[in-house]
Short mmCIF file of C-alpha atoms in Angstrom, two decimals:
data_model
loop_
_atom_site.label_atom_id
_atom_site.label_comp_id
_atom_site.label_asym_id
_atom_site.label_seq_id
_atom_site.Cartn_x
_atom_site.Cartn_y
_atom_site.Cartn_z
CA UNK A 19 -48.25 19.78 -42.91
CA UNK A 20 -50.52 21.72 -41.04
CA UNK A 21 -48.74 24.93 -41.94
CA UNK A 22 -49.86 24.37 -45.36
CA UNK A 23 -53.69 23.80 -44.11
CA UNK A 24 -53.60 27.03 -41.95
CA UNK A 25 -51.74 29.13 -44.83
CA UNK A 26 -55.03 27.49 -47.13
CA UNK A 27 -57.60 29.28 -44.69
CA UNK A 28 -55.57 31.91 -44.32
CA UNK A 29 -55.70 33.09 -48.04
CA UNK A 30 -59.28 31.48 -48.55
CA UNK A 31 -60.48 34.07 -45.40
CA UNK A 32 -58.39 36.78 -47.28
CA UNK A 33 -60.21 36.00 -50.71
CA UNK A 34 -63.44 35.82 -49.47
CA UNK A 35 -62.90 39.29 -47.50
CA UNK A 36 -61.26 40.99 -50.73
CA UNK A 37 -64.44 39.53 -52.85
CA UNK A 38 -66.84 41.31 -50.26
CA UNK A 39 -64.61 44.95 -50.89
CA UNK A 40 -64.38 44.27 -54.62
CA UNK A 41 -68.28 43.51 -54.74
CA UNK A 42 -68.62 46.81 -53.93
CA UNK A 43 -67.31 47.97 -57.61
CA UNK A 44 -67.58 44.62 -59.71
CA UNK A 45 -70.20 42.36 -58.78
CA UNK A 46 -69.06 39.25 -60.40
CA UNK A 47 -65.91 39.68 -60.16
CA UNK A 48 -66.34 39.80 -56.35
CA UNK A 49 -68.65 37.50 -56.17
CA UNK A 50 -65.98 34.87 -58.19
CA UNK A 51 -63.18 36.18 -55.67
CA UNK A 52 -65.29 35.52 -52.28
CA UNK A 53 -66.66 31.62 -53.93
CA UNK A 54 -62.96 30.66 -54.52
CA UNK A 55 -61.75 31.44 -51.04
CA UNK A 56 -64.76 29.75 -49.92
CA UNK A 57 -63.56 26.76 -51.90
CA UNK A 58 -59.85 27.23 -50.27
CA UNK A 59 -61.25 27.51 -46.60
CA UNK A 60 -63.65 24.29 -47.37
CA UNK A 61 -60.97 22.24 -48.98
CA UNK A 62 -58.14 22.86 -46.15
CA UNK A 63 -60.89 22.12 -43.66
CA UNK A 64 -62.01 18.49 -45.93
CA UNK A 65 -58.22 17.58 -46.09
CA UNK A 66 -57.56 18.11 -42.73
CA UNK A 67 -60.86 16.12 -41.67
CA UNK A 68 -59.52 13.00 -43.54
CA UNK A 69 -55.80 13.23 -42.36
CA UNK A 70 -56.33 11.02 -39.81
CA UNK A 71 -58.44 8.25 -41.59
CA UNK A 72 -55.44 8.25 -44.73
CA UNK A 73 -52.74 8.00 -41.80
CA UNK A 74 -54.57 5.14 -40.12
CA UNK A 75 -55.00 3.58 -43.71
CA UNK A 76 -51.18 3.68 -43.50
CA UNK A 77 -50.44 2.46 -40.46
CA UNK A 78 -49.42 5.32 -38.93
CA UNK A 79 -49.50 5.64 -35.39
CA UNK A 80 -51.92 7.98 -33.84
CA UNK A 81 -51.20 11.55 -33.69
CA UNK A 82 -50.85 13.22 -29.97
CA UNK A 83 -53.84 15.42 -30.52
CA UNK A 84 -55.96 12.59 -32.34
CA UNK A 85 -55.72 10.71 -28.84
CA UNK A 86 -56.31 14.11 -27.09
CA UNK A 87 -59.41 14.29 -28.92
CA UNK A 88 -60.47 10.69 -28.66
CA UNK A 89 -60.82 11.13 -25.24
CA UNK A 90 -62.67 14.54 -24.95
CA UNK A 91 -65.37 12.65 -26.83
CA UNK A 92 -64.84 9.19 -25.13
CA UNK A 93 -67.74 8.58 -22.89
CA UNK A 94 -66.13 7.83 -19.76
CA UNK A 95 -67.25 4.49 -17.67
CA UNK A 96 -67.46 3.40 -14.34
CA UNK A 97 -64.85 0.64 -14.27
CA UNK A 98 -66.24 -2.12 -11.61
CA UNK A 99 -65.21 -6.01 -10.57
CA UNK A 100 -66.56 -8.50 -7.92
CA UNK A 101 -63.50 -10.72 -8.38
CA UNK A 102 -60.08 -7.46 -8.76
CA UNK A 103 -59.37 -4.64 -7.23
CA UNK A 104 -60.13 -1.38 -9.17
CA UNK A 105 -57.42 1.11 -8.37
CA UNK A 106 -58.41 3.43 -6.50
CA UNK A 107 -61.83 1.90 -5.64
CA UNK A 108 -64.73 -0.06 -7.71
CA UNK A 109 -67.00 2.25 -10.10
CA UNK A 110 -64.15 4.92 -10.53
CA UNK A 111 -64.94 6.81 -13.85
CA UNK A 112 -62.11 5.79 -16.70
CA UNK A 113 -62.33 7.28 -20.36
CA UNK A 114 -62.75 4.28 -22.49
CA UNK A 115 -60.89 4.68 -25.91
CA UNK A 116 -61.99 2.35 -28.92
CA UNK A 117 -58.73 2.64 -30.87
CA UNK A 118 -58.20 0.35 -34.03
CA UNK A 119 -61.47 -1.75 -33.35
CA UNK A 120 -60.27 -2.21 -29.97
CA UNK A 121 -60.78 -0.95 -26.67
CA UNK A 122 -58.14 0.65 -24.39
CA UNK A 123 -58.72 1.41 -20.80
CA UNK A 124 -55.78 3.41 -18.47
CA UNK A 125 -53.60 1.02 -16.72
CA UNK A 126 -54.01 2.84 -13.39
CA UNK A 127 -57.33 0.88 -12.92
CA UNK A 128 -55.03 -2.16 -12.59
CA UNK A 129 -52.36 -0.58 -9.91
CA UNK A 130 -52.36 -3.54 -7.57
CA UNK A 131 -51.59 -6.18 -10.35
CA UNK A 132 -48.91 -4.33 -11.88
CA UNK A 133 -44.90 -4.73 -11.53
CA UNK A 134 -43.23 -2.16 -13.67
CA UNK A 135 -39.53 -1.90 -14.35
CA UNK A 136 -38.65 0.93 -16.85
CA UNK A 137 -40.65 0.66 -20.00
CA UNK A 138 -41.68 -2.90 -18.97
CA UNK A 139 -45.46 -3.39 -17.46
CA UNK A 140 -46.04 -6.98 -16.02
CA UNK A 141 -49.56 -7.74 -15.30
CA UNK A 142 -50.43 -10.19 -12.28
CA UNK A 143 -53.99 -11.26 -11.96
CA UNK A 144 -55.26 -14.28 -9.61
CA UNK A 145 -55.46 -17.61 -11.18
CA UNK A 146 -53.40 -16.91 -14.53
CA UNK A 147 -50.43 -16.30 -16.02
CA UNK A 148 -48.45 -12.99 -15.72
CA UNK A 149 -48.40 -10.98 -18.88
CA UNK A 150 -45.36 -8.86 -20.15
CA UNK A 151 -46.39 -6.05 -22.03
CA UNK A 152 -43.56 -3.20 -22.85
CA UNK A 153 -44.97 0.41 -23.30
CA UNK A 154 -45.22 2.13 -26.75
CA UNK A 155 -44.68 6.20 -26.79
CA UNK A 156 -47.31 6.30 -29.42
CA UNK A 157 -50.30 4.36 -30.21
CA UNK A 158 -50.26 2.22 -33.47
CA UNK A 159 -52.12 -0.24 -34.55
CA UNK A 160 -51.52 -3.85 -32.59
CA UNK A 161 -50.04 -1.92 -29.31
CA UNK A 162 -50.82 -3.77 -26.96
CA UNK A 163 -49.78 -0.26 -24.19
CA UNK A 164 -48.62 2.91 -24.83
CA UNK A 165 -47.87 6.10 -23.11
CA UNK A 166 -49.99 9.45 -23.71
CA UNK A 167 -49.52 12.40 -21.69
CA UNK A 168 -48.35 10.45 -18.65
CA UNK A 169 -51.07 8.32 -18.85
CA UNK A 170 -50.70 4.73 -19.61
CA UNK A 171 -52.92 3.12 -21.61
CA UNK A 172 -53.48 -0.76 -21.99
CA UNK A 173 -55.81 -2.87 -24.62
CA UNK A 174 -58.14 -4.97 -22.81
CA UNK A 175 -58.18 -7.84 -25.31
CA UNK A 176 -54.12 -8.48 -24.17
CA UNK A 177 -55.00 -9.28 -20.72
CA UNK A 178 -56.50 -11.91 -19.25
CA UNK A 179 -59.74 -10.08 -18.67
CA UNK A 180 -63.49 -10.77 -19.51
CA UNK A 181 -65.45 -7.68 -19.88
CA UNK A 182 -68.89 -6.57 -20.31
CA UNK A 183 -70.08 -2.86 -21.28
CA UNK A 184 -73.47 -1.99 -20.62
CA UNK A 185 -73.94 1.61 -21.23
CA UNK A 186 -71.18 3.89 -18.97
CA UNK A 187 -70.74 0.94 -16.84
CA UNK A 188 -67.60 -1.33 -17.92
CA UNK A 189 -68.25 -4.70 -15.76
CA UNK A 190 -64.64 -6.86 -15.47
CA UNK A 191 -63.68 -10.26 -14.79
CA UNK A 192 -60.58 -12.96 -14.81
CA UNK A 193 -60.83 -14.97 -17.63
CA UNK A 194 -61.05 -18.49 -16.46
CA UNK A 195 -62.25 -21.87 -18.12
CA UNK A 196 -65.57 -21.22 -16.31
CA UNK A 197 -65.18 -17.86 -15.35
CA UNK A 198 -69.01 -15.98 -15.94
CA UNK A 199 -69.98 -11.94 -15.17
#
């Protein structure tokens, strides 16, 4: 599909370019020639733009350079705890994703509670029941973890976490009956 979107610039750059030689000799004709590959070039661009809101709308999982991107403009956060250990120490930086409304942190922050066999991530925090969560190879909506560039990422709302985000600091707690940050 995105052949078809770089072909689109492609001859909307070449229309615009033989409008400017043919303005030379025919004004309006040129000038008609360079709008409509302006048109082309602005189209491909609006269609591309939206491809990832209609496949979202579907249910599509997210494409390997929409989480790429996601990332780059993630503001990253200082992950911190008084009650777990943050892997490899407290306040290490973490890009924080917001992916379908929810937010996704990389499981490394988590190495010490974490038994993994294969595909399957078991999480083991103090005081509550271990969670089974098996890794996706793509993120879709409702995954729960899922792999991206050798990077795991898990959704915060599946564990037994409470967390608080106050600006690029991500504050994190066991979730307890009276558990308080």
């Amino acid at each position: 599909m995105n052949v078809l979107f770089l072909a689109q610039r492609l001859l909307g750059f070449a229309a615009i370019l033989f409008g400017i030689i043919i303005l030379f000799s025919n004004i309006v004709t040129g000038l008609i020639v360079a709008a409509a590959g302006s048109v082309l070039v602005s189209l491909a661009e609006l269609v591309r733009m939206q491809q990832g809101t209609y496949y979202l709308a579907l249910g599509l999982p997210y494409k390997n350079e929409q989480i790429n991107e996601m990332i780059k403009l993630s503001q990253p956060v200082k992950v911190s705890s008084s009650g777990l250990t943050i892997h490899p120490f407290d306040g290490t930086t973490y890009p924080l994703l917001l992916l379908h409304g929810e937010y996704y942190l990389r499981a490394k922050a988590f190495v010490p509670y974490i038994e993994q066999q294969e595909m399957e991530y078991k999480f083991v925090f103090p005081d509550t029941e271990p969670v089974l969560l098996l890794c996706e190879s793509r993120c879709r909506q409702g995954s729960s973890l899922f792999q991206f560039n050798d990077q795991v990422f898990v959704r915060l709302s599946a564990l037994p976490l409470a967390i608080q985000l106050e600006g690029d600091k991500l504050q994190i707690a066991v979730k307890t009956s009276s558990a308080q940050l």
